[in-house]
CSV table of C-alpha atoms in Angstrom, one decimal:
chain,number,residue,atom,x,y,z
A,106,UNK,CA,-23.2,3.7,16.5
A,107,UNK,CA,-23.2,7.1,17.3
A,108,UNK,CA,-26.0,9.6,14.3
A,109,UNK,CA,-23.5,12.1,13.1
A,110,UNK,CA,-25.8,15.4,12.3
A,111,UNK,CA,-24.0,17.2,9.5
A,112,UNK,CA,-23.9,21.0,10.8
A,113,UNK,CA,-21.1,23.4,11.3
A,114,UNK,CA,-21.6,26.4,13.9
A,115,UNK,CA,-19.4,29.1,13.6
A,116,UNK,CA,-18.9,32.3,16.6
A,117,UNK,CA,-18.5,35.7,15.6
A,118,UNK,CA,-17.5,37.5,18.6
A,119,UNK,CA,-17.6,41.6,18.6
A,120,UNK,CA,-19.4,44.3,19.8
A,121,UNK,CA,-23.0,44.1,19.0
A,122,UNK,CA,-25.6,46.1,18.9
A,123,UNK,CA,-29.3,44.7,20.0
A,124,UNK,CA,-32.3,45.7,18.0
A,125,UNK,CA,-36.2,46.5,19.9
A,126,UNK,CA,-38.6,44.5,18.9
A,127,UNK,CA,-42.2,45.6,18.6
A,128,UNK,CA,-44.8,44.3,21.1
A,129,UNK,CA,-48.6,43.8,20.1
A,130,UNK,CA,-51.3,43.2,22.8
A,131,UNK,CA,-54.9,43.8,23.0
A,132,UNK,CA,-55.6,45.0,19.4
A,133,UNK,CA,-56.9,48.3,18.2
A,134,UNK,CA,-59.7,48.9,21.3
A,135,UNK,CA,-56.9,48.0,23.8
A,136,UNK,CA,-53.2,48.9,22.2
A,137,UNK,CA,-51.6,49.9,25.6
A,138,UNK,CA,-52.8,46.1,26.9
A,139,UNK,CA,-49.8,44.1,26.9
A,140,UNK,CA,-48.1,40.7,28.9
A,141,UNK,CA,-45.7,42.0,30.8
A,142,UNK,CA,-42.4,42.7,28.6
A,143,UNK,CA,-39.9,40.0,30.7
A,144,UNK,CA,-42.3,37.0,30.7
A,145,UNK,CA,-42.6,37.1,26.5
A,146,UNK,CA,-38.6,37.9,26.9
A,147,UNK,CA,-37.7,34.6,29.2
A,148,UNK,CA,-40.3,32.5,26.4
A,149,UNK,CA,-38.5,33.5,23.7
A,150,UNK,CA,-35.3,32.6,26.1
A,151,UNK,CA,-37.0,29.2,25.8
A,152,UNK,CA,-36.6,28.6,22.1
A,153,UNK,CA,-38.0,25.3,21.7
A,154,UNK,CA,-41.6,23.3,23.5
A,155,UNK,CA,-43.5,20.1,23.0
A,156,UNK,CA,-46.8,20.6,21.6
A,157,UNK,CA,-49.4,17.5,22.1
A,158,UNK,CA,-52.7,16.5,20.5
A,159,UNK,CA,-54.4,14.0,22.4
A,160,UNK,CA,-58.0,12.5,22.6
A,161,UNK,CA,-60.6,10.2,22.2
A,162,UNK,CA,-59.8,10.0,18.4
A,163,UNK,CA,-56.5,8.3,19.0
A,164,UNK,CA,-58.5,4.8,19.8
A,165,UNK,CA,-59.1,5.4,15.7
A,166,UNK,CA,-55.6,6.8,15.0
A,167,UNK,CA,-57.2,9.3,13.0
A,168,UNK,CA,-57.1,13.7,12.9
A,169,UNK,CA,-57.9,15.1,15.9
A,170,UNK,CA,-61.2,17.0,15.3
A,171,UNK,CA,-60.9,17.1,11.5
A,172,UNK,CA,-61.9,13.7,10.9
A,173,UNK,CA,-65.3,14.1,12.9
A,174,UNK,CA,-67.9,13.4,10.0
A,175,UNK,CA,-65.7,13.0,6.8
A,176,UNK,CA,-64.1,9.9,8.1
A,177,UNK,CA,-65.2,9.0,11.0
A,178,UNK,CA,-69.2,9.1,11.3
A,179,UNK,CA,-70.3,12.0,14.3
A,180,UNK,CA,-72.4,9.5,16.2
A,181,UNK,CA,-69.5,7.4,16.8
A,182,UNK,CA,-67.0,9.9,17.0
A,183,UNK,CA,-69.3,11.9,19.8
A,184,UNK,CA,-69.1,8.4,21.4
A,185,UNK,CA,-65.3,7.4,21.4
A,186,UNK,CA,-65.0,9.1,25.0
A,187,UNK,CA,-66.6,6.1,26.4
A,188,UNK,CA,-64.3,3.9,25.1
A,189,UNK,CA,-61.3,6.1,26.1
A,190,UNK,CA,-58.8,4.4,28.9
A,191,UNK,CA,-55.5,5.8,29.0
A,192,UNK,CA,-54.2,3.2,31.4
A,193,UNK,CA,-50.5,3.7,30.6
A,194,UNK,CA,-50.7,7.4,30.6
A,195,UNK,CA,-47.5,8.5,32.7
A,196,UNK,CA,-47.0,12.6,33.5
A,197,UNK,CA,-43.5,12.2,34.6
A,198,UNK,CA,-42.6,10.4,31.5
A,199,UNK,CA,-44.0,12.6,29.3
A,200,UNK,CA,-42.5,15.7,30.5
A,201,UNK,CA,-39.2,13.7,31.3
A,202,UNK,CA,-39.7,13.4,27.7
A,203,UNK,CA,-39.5,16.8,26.8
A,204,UNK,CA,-36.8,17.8,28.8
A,205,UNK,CA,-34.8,15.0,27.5
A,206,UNK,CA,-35.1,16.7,24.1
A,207,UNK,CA,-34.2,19.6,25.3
A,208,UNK,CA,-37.5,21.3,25.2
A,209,UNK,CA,-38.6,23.9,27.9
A,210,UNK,CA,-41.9,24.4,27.9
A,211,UNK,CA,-45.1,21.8,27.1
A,212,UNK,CA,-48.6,22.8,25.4
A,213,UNK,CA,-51.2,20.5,25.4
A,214,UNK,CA,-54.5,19.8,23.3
A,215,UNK,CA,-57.2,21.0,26.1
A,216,UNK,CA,-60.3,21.3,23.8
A,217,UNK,CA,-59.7,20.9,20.0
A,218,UNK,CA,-62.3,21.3,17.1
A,219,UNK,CA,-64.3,18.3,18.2
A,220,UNK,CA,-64.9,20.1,21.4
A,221,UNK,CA,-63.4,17.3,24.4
A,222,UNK,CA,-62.2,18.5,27.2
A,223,UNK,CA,-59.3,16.8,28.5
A,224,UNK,CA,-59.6,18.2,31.9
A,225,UNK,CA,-62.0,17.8,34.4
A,226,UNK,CA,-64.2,21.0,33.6
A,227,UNK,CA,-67.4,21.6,36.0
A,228,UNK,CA,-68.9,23.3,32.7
A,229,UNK,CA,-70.0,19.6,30.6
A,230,UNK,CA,-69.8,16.1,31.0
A,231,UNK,CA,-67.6,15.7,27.6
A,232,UNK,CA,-64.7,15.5,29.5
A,233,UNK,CA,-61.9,13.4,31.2
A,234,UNK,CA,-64.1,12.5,33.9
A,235,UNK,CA,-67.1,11.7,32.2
A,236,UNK,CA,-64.1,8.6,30.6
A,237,UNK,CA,-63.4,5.2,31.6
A,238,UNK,CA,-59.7,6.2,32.7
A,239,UNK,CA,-61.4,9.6,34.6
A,240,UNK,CA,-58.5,10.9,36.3
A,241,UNK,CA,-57.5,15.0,35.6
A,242,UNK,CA,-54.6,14.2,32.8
A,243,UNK,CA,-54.6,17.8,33.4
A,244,UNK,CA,-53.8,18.6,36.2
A,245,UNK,CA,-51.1,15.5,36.9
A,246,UNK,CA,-49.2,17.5,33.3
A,247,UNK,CA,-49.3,21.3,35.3
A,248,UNK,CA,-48.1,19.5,38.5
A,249,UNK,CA,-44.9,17.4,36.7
A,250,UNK,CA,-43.9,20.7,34.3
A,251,UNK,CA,-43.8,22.3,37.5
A,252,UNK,CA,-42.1,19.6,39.5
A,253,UNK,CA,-39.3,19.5,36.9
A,254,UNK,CA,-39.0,23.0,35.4
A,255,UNK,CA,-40.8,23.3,32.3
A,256,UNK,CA,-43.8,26.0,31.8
A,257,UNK,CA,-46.8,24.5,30.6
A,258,UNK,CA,-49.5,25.9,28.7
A,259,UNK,CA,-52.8,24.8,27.3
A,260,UNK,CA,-54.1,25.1,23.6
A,261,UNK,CA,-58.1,25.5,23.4
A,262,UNK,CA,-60.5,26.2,20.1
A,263,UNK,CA,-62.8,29.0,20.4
A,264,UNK,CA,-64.2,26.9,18.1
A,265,UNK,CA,-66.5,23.9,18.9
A,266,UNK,CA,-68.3,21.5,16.4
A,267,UNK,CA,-70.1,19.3,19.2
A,268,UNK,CA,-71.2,22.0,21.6
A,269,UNK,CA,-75.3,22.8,20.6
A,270,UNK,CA,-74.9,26.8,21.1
A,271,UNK,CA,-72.2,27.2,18.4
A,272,UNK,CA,-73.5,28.5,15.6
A,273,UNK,CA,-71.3,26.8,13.0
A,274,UNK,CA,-71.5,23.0,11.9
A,275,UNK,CA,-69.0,20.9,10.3
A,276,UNK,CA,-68.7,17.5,8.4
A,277,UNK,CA,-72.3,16.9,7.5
A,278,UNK,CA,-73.8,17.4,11.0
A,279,UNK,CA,-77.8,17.8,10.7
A,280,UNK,CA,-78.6,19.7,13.7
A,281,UNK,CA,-79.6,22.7,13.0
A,282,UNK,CA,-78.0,26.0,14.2
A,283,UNK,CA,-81.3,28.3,13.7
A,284,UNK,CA,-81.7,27.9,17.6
A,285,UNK,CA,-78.0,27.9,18.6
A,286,UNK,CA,-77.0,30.6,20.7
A,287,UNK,CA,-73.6,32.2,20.3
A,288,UNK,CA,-73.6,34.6,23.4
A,289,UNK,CA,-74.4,31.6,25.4
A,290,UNK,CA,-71.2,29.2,24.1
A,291,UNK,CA,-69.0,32.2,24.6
A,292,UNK,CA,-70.4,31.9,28.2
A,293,UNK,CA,-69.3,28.5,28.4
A,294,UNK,CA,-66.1,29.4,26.8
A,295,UNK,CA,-65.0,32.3,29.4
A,296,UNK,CA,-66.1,29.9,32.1
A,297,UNK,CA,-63.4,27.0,30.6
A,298,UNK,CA,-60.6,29.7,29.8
A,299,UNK,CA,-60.8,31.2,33.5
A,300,UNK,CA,-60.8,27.2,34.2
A,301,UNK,CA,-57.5,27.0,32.7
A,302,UNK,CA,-55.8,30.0,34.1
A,303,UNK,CA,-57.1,29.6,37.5
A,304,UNK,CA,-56.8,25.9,38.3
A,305,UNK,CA,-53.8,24.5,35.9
A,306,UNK,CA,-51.2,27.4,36.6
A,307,UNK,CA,-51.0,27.6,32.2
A,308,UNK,CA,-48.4,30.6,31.6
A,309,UNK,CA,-49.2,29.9,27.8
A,310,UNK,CA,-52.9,30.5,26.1
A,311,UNK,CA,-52.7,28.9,22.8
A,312,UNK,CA,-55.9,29.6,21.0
A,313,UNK,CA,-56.7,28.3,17.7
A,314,UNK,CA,-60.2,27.7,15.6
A,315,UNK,CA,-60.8,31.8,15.1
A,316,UNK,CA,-61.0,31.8,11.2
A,317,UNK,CA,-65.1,30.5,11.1
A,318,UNK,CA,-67.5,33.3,11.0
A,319,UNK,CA,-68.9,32.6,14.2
A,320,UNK,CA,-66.0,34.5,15.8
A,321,UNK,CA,-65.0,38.2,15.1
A,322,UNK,CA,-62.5,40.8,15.6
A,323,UNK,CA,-64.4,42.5,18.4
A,324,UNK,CA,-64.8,39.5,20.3
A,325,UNK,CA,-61.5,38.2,20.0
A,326,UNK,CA,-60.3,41.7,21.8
A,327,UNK,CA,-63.2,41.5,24.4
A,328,UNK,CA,-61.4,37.5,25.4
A,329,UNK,CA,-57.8,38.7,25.0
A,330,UNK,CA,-59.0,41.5,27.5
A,331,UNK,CA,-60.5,38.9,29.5
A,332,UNK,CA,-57.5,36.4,30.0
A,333,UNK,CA,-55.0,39.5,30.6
A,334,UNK,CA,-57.4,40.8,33.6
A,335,UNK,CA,-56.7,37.0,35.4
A,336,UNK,CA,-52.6,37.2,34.8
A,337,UNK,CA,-50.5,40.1,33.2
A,338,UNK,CA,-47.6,37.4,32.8
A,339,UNK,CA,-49.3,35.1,31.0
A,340,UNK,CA,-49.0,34.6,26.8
A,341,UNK,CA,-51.6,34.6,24.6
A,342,UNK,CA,-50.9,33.7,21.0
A,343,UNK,CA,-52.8,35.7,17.7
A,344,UNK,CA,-55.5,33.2,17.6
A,345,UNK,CA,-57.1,34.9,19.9
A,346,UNK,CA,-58.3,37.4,17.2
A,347,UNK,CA,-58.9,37.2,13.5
A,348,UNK,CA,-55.7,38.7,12.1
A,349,UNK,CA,-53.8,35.9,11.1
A,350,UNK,CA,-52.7,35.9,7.5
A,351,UNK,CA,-52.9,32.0,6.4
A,352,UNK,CA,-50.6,29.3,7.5
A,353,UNK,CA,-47.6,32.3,7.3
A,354,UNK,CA,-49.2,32.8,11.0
A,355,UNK,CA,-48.5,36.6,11.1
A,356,UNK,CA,-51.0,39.6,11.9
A,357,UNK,CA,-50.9,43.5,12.8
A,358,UNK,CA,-50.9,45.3,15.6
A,359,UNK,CA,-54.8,45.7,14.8
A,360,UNK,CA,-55.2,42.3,16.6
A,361,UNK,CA,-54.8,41.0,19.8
A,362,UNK,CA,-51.9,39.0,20.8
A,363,UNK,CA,-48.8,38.6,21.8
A,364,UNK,CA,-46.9,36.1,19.2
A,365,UNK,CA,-47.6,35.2,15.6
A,366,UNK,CA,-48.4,31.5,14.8
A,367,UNK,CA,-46.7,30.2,11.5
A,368,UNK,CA,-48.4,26.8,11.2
A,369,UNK,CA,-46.8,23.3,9.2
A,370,UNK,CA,-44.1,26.0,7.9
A,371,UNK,CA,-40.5,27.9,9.2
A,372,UNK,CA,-42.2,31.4,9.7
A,373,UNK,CA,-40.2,34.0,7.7
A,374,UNK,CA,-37.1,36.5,9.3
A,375,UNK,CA,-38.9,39.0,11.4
A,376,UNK,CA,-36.8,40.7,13.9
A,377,UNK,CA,-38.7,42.8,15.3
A,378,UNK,CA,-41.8,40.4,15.6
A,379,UNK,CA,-42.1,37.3,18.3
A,380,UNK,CA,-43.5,34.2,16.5
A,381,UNK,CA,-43.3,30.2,16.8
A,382,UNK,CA,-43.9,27.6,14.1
A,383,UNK,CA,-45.9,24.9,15.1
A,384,UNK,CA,-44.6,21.8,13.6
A,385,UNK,CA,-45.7,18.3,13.5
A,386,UNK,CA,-43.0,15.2,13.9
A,387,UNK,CA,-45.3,13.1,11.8
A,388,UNK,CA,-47.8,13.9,9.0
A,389,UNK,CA,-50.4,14.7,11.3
A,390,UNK,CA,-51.6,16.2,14.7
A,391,UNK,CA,-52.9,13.0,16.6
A,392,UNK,CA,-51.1,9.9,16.7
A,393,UNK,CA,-51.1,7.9,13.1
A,394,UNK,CA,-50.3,4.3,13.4
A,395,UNK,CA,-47.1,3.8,10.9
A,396,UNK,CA,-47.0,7.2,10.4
A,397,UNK,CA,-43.4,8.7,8.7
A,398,UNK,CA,-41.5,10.4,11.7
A,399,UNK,CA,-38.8,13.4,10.6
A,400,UNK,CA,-35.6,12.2,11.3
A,401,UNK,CA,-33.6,14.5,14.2
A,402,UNK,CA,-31.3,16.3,11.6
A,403,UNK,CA,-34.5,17.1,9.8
A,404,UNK,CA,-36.1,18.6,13.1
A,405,UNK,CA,-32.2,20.1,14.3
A,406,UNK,CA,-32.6,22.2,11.4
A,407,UNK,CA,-35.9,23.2,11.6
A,408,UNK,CA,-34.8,24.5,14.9
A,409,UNK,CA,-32.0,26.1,13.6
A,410,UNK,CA,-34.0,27.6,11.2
A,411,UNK,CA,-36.8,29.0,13.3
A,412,UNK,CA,-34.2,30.4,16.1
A,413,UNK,CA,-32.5,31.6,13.0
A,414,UNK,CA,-35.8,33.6,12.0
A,415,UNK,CA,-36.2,35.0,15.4
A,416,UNK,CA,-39.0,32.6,16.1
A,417,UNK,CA,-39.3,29.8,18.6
A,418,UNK,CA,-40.4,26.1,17.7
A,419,UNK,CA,-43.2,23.9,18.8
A,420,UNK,CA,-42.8,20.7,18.0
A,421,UNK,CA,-45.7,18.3,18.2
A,422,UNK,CA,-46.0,14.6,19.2
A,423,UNK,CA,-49.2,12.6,19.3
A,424,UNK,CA,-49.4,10.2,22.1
A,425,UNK,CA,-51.1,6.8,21.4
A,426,UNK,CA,-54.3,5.4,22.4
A,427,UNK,CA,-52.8,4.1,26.1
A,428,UNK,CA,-51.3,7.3,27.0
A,429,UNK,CA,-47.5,6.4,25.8
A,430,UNK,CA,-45.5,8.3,23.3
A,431,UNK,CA,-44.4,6.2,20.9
A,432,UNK,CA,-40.8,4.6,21.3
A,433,UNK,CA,-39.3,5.9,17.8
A,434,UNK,CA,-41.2,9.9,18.4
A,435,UNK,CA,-39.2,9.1,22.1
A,436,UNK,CA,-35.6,8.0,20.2
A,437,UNK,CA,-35.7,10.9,17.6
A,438,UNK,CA,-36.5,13.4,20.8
A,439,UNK,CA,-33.2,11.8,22.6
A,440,UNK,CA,-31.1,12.9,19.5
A,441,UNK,CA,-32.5,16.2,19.3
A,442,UNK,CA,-32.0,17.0,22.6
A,443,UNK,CA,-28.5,15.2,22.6
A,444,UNK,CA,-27.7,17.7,20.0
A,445,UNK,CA,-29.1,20.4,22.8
A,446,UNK,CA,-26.8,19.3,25.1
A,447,UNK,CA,-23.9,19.9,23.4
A,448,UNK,CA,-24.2,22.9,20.9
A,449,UNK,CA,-27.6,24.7,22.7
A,450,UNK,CA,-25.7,27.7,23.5
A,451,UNK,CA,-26.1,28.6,20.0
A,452,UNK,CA,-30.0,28.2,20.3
A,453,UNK,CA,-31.4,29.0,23.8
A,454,UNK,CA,-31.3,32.9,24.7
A,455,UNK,CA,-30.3,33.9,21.4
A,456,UNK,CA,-32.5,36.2,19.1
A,457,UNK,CA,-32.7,35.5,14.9
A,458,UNK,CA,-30.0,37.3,12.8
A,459,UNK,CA,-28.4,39.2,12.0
A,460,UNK,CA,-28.2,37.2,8.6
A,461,UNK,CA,-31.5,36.7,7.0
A,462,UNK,CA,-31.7,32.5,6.7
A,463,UNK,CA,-31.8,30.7,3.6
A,464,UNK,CA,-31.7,26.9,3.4
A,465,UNK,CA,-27.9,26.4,3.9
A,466,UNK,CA,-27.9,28.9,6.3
A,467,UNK,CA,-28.8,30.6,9.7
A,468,UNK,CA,-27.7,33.0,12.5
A,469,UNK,CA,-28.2,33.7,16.0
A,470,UNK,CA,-26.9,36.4,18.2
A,471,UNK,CA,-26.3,36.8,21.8
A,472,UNK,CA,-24.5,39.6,23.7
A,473,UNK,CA,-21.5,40.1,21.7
A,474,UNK,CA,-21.6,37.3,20.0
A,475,UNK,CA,-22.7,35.6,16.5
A,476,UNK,CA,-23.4,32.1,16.1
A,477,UNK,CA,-23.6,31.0,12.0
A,478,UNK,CA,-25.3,27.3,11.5
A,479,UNK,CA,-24.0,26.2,8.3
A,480,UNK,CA,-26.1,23.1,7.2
A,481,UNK,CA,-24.6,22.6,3.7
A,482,UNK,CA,-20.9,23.8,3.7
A,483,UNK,CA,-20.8,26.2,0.7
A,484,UNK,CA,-18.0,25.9,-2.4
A,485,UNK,CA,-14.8,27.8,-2.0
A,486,UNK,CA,-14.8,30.6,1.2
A,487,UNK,CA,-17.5,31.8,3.3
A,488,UNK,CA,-18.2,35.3,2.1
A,489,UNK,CA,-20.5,37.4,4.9
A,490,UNK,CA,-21.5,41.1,5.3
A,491,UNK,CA,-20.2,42.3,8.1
A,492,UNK,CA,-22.4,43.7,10.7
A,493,UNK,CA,-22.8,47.3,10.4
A,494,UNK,CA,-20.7,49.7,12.8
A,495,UNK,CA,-19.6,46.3,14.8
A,496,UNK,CA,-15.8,45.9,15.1
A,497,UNK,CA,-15.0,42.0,14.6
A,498,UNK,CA,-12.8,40.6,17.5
A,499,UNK,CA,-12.7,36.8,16.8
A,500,UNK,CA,-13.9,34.1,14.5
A,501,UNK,CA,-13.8,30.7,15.7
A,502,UNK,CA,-15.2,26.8,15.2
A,503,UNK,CA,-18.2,26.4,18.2
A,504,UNK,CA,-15.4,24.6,20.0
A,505,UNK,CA,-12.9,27.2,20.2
A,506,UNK,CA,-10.6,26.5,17.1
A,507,UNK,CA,-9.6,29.8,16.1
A,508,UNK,CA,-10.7,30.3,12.0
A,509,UNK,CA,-8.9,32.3,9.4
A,510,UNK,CA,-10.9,35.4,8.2
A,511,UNK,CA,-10.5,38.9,6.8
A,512,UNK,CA,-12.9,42.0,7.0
A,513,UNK,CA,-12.5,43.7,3.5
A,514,UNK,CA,-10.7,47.4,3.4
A,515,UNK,CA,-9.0,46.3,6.4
């Protein structure tokens, strides 16, 4: 039987007039350091990737990084890498995955909290080869999203929990930091980033881990800097620095970056601002066994919602312990992207607004034309603003069906 999603889209087409958004860069020491202006323009074309949180931890099916000390003890979490044998790990499916849904770009989990490196890195032996499965996951993911047409990018913590030079510990860990040196992991660090850029072809820098005090505003410009000197094209999200306000995900032009990250949350309407929520599917980042899944209307209108908001979506899934994605993450994907199919006009390309979105309600524009998601159908009539010093030329159902309207005063 075929899922109805309950969701009316309504075109507005007339002549409209496109706003200019504001682009941040390399922070207050570097404001004239941008990405180049059409590579964030075609991202935000993209509207909608597949985030992935993947490691050692899944063999325990519990948070990635988080659960290092407070549930699972260090010694044996510092250990599950030798246990770690993907064997069913697949790069085609997974990135057939996300095109099936309708996603067009992929970031994955590179080096979380807990400080793995799921790549080969010639910088430490806590990595994918250093594993009983040993291959690069890496690298077979930045070949297949090339082979099939989606950009992939790579997320990596500047912070690190296992690493001995990083001056911060977490969950109980004993060693001492009074000999740790900072200047020596950020060493490490540039060495892994320029890893990334150079050798996996990631057009997306995802940073995350910036809010400890072992990081600070200066040297969250100095890396920014860095990773803009190996590509102008590619994107680097607010992370990088130390501006971001909370899980809302927004910071000023004070800080380095080039997209706001609102996190577990819709990121409010900001036109004139890039952003993308990062959203799990489940209740947590890494795979939970029996975990509650959203259902596809819930993550349609989350998607609805975001594009709605001028922001783009990145929805995570956690692969399980031998390297599939679960079969019900893979169903709910299908329906999404099913949904794509048909109605994605109103999603890719488009920019938020020029309605402010509430819960019932979102817009999208694009060239001359408006696109109105209605996910509740309101009582009685429809009643809009009408966009300023735009003439309205026609108002019809997404599949053509002429509707009956009237512009007040005329």
């Amino acid at each position: 039987m075929k899922k109805v999603i309950f969701l009316w889209i309504i075109s507005i087409t007339l002549s409209l007039t496109g706003t200019c958004q504001q682009q941040y860069g390399g922070g207050e020491d570097n404001p004239d350091l941008k990405t180049n202006k059409e590579a964030l323009n075609q991202w935000q074309d993209l509207k909608f990737g597949m985030f992935i949180h993947w490691g050692p931890v899944s063999l325990r099916g519990t948070e990635i990084g988080w659960s290092r000390g407070p549930i699972i003890p260090i010694v044996e979490y510092d250990q599950l890498y030798n246990e770690f044998n993907p064997a069913l790990f697949n790069a085609e499916e997974w990135v057939k995955t996300a095109k099936e849904a309708g996603m067009k770009y992929l970031v994955i989990i590179t080096k979380h909290h807990d400080g793995f490196c799921l790549w080969n890195s010639k910088y430490t032996e806590y990595d994918m080869a250093s594993t009983p499965y040993g291959k690069d996951v890496l690298k077979a993911l930045s070949d297949e999203c090339e082979k099939q047409g989606i950009w992939f990018g790579t997320y990596y913590s500047v912070l690190d929990w296992h690493h001995p030079e990083y001056t911060t510990r977490y969950g109980g860990d004993p060693r001492p930091v009074e000999n740790s040196d900072m200047n020596k992991y950020i060493e490490y660090m540039y060495g892994q980033v320029e890893e990334l850029i150079k050798d996996y072809n990631t057009r997306i820098l995802w940073f995350d881990g910036e809010w400890e005090n072992s990081w600070n505003h200066k040297e969250g410009m100095k890396l920014y800097q860095f990773c803009r000197e190996q590509n102008d094209d590619l994107l680097i999200n607010n992370r990088v620095d130390k501006g971001r306000k909370g899980m809302q995900g927004m910071s000023s032009a004070r800080f380095a970056g080039d997209f706001g990250t609102p996190e577990q949350r819709v990121g409010t309407f900001e036109p004139d601002t890039p952003w993308e929520s990062c959203i799990t599917i489940g209740t947590q980042w890494a795979w939970k066994p029996n975990d509650h899944i959203k259902s596809s209307q819930e993550c349609i209108h989350t998607l609805i919602s975001t594009a709605g908001g001028n922001g783009n979506l990145l929805l995570n899934v956690g692969p399980m312990m031998d390297g599939r994605i679960e079969q019900r993450q893979i169903n709910i994907l299908k329906e999404v992207g099913g949904w794509l199919k048909e109605y994605g006009e109103s999603v890719y390309g488009t920019r938020g607004g020029p309605y402010k979105p509430e819960h019932w309600i979102a817009s999208t524009y694009k060239d001359n034309r408006i696109y109105i998601h209605l996910m509740k159908w309101p009582l009685g009539e429809l009643i809009l603003p009408k966009p300023s010093n735009n003439k309205i030329l026609a108002v019809s159902v997404f599949n053509g069906k002429p509707l009956e309207y009237k512009t007040k005063g005329e």
